[in-house]
Amino acid sequence: MGACPRTRASIHALLDLAPETATVLDGGGERRVPAAELAVGDTVLVRPGERIPADGSVLDGASDVDTSGLTGEPLPVPAGPGDVVHAGTVNGTGTSRCWCCRSPSARRSSRRCCAPWFMIVASPCGWCWRRCHPCWP
């Protein structure tokens, strides 16, 4: 197998790291939904040891996130309010509420919208180029 097919297979394997279900927080409390049904703007609860279901940012809570499957970084990365998190990475010991900036289904068909230094997200006031999202609660 050549380099291109191996690379393509590796990328597809990384995209499949996202969990099957997610805990969505809404006005009615918590509910489990298939991760593929997450949409931009959803707030998800990520408990210790769970995989993060979608690219987004931490609204509240703090944890160490294991990004080794995505980046190869051997040590967990601290994640707190305003920090970017990526689908398929593993939450450490803390519980966090995360805001989804890209649904898992969109992530499979196009490139990621999140970068470590900024995020481009759709917000009520238009497009925000901010690490934290002052437009969203």
PDB file of C-alpha atoms in Angstrom:
ATOM      1  CA  MET A   1       0.000   0.000   0.000  1.00  0.00           C
ATOM      2  CA  GLY A   2       1.364   3.426  -0.962  1.00  0.00           C
ATOM      3  CA  ALA A   3       1.712   6.514   1.223  1.00  0.00           C
ATOM      4  CA  CYS A   4      -1.511   8.194   0.042  1.00  0.00           C
ATOM      5  CA  PRO A   5      -3.820   5.242   0.771  1.00  0.00           C
ATOM      6  CA  ARG A   6      -2.181   4.736   4.195  1.00  0.00           C
ATOM      7  CA  THR A   7      -2.606   8.421   5.025  1.00  0.00           C
ATOM      8  CA  ARG A   8      -6.228   8.361   3.887  1.00  0.00           C
ATOM      9  CA  ALA A   9      -6.903   5.276   6.029  1.00  0.00           C
ATOM     10  CA  SER A  10      -5.261   6.946   9.052  1.00  0.00           C
ATOM     11  CA  ILE A  11      -7.387  10.071   8.656  1.00  0.00           C
ATOM     12  CA  HIS A  12     -10.580   8.012   8.386  1.00  0.00           C
ATOM     13  CA  ALA A  13      -9.584   6.074  11.520  1.00  0.00           C
ATOM     14  CA  LEU A  14      -9.102   9.357  13.424  1.00  0.00           C
ATOM     15  CA  LEU A  15     -12.497  10.657  12.322  1.00  0.00           C
ATOM     16  CA  ASP A  16     -14.107   7.478  13.639  1.00  0.00           C
ATOM     17  CA  LEU A  17     -12.835   8.136  17.189  1.00  0.00           C
ATOM     18  CA  ALA A  18     -15.888  10.256  18.028  1.00  0.00           C
ATOM     19  CA  PRO A  19     -18.370   8.496  20.352  1.00  0.00           C
ATOM     20  CA  GLU A  20     -21.706   7.088  19.207  1.00  0.00           C
ATOM     21  CA  THR A  21     -23.787   9.088  21.716  1.00  0.00           C
ATOM     22  CA  ALA A  22     -23.595  12.438  23.509  1.00  0.00           C
ATOM     23  CA  THR A  23     -25.300  13.979  26.542  1.00  0.00           C
ATOM     24  CA  VAL A  24     -27.044  17.173  25.398  1.00  0.00           C
ATOM     25  CA  LEU A  25     -28.063  19.797  27.947  1.00  0.00           C
ATOM     26  CA  ASP A  26     -31.204  21.775  27.174  1.00  0.00           C
ATOM     27  CA  GLY A  27     -34.043  23.432  29.056  1.00  0.00           C
ATOM     28  CA  GLY A  28     -35.420  20.039  30.018  1.00  0.00           C
ATOM     29  CA  GLY A  29     -32.195  18.705  31.540  1.00  0.00           C
ATOM     30  CA  GLU A  30     -29.930  15.994  30.149  1.00  0.00           C
ATOM     31  CA  ARG A  31     -30.768  13.673  27.275  1.00  0.00           C
ATOM     32  CA  ARG A  32     -28.689  11.109  25.386  1.00  0.00           C
ATOM     33  CA  VAL A  33     -28.708  11.536  21.614  1.00  0.00           C
ATOM     34  CA  PRO A  34     -26.724   9.991  18.779  1.00  0.00           C
ATOM     35  CA  ALA A  35     -23.575  12.090  18.302  1.00  0.00           C
ATOM     36  CA  ALA A  36     -24.368  12.398  14.582  1.00  0.00           C
ATOM     37  CA  GLU A  37     -27.464  14.466  15.514  1.00  0.00           C
ATOM     38  CA  LEU A  38     -25.466  17.186  17.306  1.00  0.00           C
ATOM     39  CA  ALA A  39     -25.740  20.640  15.755  1.00  0.00           C
ATOM     40  CA  VAL A  40     -23.748  23.857  15.989  1.00  0.00           C
ATOM     41  CA  GLY A  41     -24.707  25.628  19.214  1.00  0.00           C
ATOM     42  CA  ASP A  42     -25.633  22.500  21.187  1.00  0.00           C
ATOM     43  CA  THR A  43     -24.299  22.302  24.727  1.00  0.00           C
ATOM     44  CA  VAL A  44     -22.981  18.876  25.698  1.00  0.00           C
ATOM     45  CA  LEU A  45     -21.966  17.451  29.042  1.00  0.00           C
ATOM     46  CA  VAL A  46     -18.702  15.501  28.979  1.00  0.00           C
ATOM     47  CA  ARG A  47     -18.064  13.338  32.039  1.00  0.00           C
ATOM     48  CA  PRO A  48     -14.702  11.935  33.185  1.00  0.00           C
ATOM     49  CA  GLY A  49     -13.355   9.269  30.840  1.00  0.00           C
ATOM     50  CA  GLU A  50     -15.793  10.041  28.003  1.00  0.00           C
ATOM     51  CA  ARG A  51     -14.765  10.960  24.484  1.00  0.00           C
ATOM     52  CA  ILE A  52     -15.640  14.486  23.395  1.00  0.00           C
ATOM     53  CA  PRO A  53     -18.446  14.113  20.810  1.00  0.00           C
ATOM     54  CA  ALA A  54     -17.843  17.218  18.641  1.00  0.00           C
ATOM     55  CA  ASP A  55     -15.346  20.010  18.027  1.00  0.00           C
ATOM     56  CA  GLY A  56     -16.093  22.969  20.274  1.00  0.00           C
ATOM     57  CA  SER A  57     -15.026  24.985  23.269  1.00  0.00           C
ATOM     58  CA  VAL A  58     -15.347  24.517  27.014  1.00  0.00           C
ATOM     59  CA  LEU A  59     -18.072  26.662  28.592  1.00  0.00           C
ATOM     60  CA  ASP A  60     -17.371  25.668  32.173  1.00  0.00           C
ATOM     61  CA  GLY A  61     -15.576  23.008  34.136  1.00  0.00           C
ATOM     62  CA  ALA A  62     -11.952  22.003  33.959  1.00  0.00           C
ATOM     63  CA  SER A  63     -10.190  18.809  33.021  1.00  0.00           C
ATOM     64  CA  ASP A  64      -7.146  17.385  31.326  1.00  0.00           C
ATOM     65  CA  VAL A  65      -7.881  16.187  27.796  1.00  0.00           C
ATOM     66  CA  ASP A  66      -5.964  13.289  26.263  1.00  0.00           C
ATOM     67  CA  THR A  67      -5.220  14.403  22.698  1.00  0.00           C
ATOM     68  CA  SER A  68      -2.684  11.659  21.969  1.00  0.00           C
ATOM     69  CA  GLY A  69      -4.906   9.971  19.376  1.00  0.00           C
ATOM     70  CA  LEU A  70      -5.078  13.186  17.354  1.00  0.00           C
ATOM     71  CA  THR A  71      -1.772  14.954  17.981  1.00  0.00           C
ATOM     72  CA  GLY A  72       0.564  12.341  19.409  1.00  0.00           C
ATOM     73  CA  GLU A  73       1.069  14.544  22.474  1.00  0.00           C
ATOM     74  CA  PRO A  74       2.003  12.103  25.278  1.00  0.00           C
ATOM     75  CA  LEU A  75       0.678  14.228  28.158  1.00  0.00           C
ATOM     76  CA  PRO A  76      -2.921  15.335  28.713  1.00  0.00           C
ATOM     77  CA  VAL A  77      -3.601  19.000  27.882  1.00  0.00           C
ATOM     78  CA  PRO A  78      -5.397  21.172  30.467  1.00  0.00           C
ATOM     79  CA  ALA A  79      -8.770  22.438  29.208  1.00  0.00           C
ATOM     80  CA  GLY A  80     -10.856  25.080  30.951  1.00  0.00           C
ATOM     81  CA  PRO A  81     -13.440  27.701  30.004  1.00  0.00           C
ATOM     82  CA  GLY A  82     -12.740  29.135  26.533  1.00  0.00           C
ATOM     83  CA  ASP A  83     -10.324  26.380  25.487  1.00  0.00           C
ATOM     84  CA  VAL A  84     -10.804  24.510  22.224  1.00  0.00           C
ATOM     85  CA  VAL A  85     -11.545  20.762  22.369  1.00  0.00           C
ATOM     86  CA  HIS A  86     -11.727  18.290  19.498  1.00  0.00           C
ATOM     87  CA  ALA A  87     -14.026  15.384  18.761  1.00  0.00           C
ATOM     88  CA  GLY A  88     -12.596  11.993  19.638  1.00  0.00           C
ATOM     89  CA  THR A  89     -10.234  13.224  22.356  1.00  0.00           C
ATOM     90  CA  VAL A  90     -10.719  11.772  25.834  1.00  0.00           C
ATOM     91  CA  ASN A  91     -11.844  13.888  28.786  1.00  0.00           C
ATOM     92  CA  GLY A  92      -9.744  13.398  31.920  1.00  0.00           C
ATOM     93  CA  THR A  93     -10.903  13.591  35.526  1.00  0.00           C
ATOM     94  CA  GLY A  94     -13.203  16.632  35.420  1.00  0.00           C
ATOM     95  CA  THR A  95     -16.715  17.195  34.106  1.00  0.00           C
ATOM     96  CA  SER A  96     -17.142  19.918  31.473  1.00  0.00           C
ATOM     97  CA  ARG A  97     -19.930  21.636  29.576  1.00  0.00           C
ATOM     98  CA  CYS A  98     -18.875  22.177  25.968  1.00  0.00           C
ATOM     99  CA  TRP A  99     -20.366  24.272  23.164  1.00  0.00           C
ATOM    100  CA  CYS A 100     -20.346  22.567  19.745  1.00  0.00           C
ATOM    101  CA  CYS A 101     -18.834  24.589  16.911  1.00  0.00           C
ATOM    102  CA  ARG A 102     -19.138  21.831  14.318  1.00  0.00           C
ATOM    103  CA  SER A 103     -21.428  18.847  14.163  1.00  0.00           C
ATOM    104  CA  PRO A 104     -19.789  15.422  13.808  1.00  0.00           C
ATOM    105  CA  SER A 105     -21.511  14.874  10.440  1.00  0.00           C
ATOM    106  CA  ALA A 106     -20.064  18.134   9.043  1.00  0.00           C
ATOM    107  CA  ARG A 107     -16.639  17.254  10.413  1.00  0.00           C
ATOM    108  CA  ARG A 108     -16.530  14.109   8.309  1.00  0.00           C
ATOM    109  CA  SER A 109     -17.237  15.941   5.060  1.00  0.00           C
ATOM    110  CA  SER A 110     -15.095  19.050   5.416  1.00  0.00           C
ATOM    111  CA  ARG A 111     -12.088  20.324   7.275  1.00  0.00           C
ATOM    112  CA  ARG A 112     -12.227  21.273  10.917  1.00  0.00           C
ATOM    113  CA  CYS A 113     -13.257  24.837  11.848  1.00  0.00           C
ATOM    114  CA  CYS A 114     -11.365  24.876  15.115  1.00  0.00           C
ATOM    115  CA  ALA A 115      -7.741  25.880  15.475  1.00  0.00           C
ATOM    116  CA  PRO A 116      -5.839  26.071  18.750  1.00  0.00           C
ATOM    117  CA  TRP A 117      -5.569  29.872  18.588  1.00  0.00           C
ATOM    118  CA  PHE A 118      -9.036  30.874  17.334  1.00  0.00           C
ATOM    119  CA  MET A 119     -12.380  29.555  16.200  1.00  0.00           C
ATOM    120  CA  ILE A 120     -14.641  30.665  13.391  1.00  0.00           C
ATOM    121  CA  VAL A 121     -18.181  29.963  14.481  1.00  0.00           C
ATOM    122  CA  ALA A 122     -21.691  30.925  13.528  1.00  0.00           C
ATOM    123  CA  SER A 123     -23.210  33.001  16.311  1.00  0.00           C
ATOM    124  CA  PRO A 124     -26.416  35.008  16.803  1.00  0.00           C
ATOM    125  CA  CYS A 125     -24.596  38.240  15.847  1.00  0.00           C
ATOM    126  CA  GLY A 126     -22.870  36.813  12.747  1.00  0.00           C
ATOM    127  CA  TRP A 127     -19.421  35.298  12.446  1.00  0.00           C
ATOM    128  CA  CYS A 128     -17.163  35.505  15.497  1.00  0.00           C
ATOM    129  CA  TRP A 129     -13.389  35.155  15.340  1.00  0.00           C
ATOM    130  CA  ARG A 130     -12.912  34.637  19.035  1.00  0.00           C
ATOM    131  CA  ARG A 131     -11.539  32.013  21.319  1.00  0.00           C
ATOM    132  CA  CYS A 132     -14.401  32.470  23.777  1.00  0.00           C
ATOM    133  CA  HIS A 133     -17.898  33.047  22.534  1.00  0.00           C
ATOM    134  CA  PRO A 134     -19.361  36.180  24.149  1.00  0.00           C
ATOM    135  CA  CYS A 135     -22.413  35.925  21.884  1.00  0.00           C
ATOM    136  CA  TRP A 136     -23.437  32.558  23.324  1.00  0.00           C
ATOM    137  CA  PRO A 137     -24.465  31.901  26.917  1.00  0.00           C
TER     138      PRO A 137
END
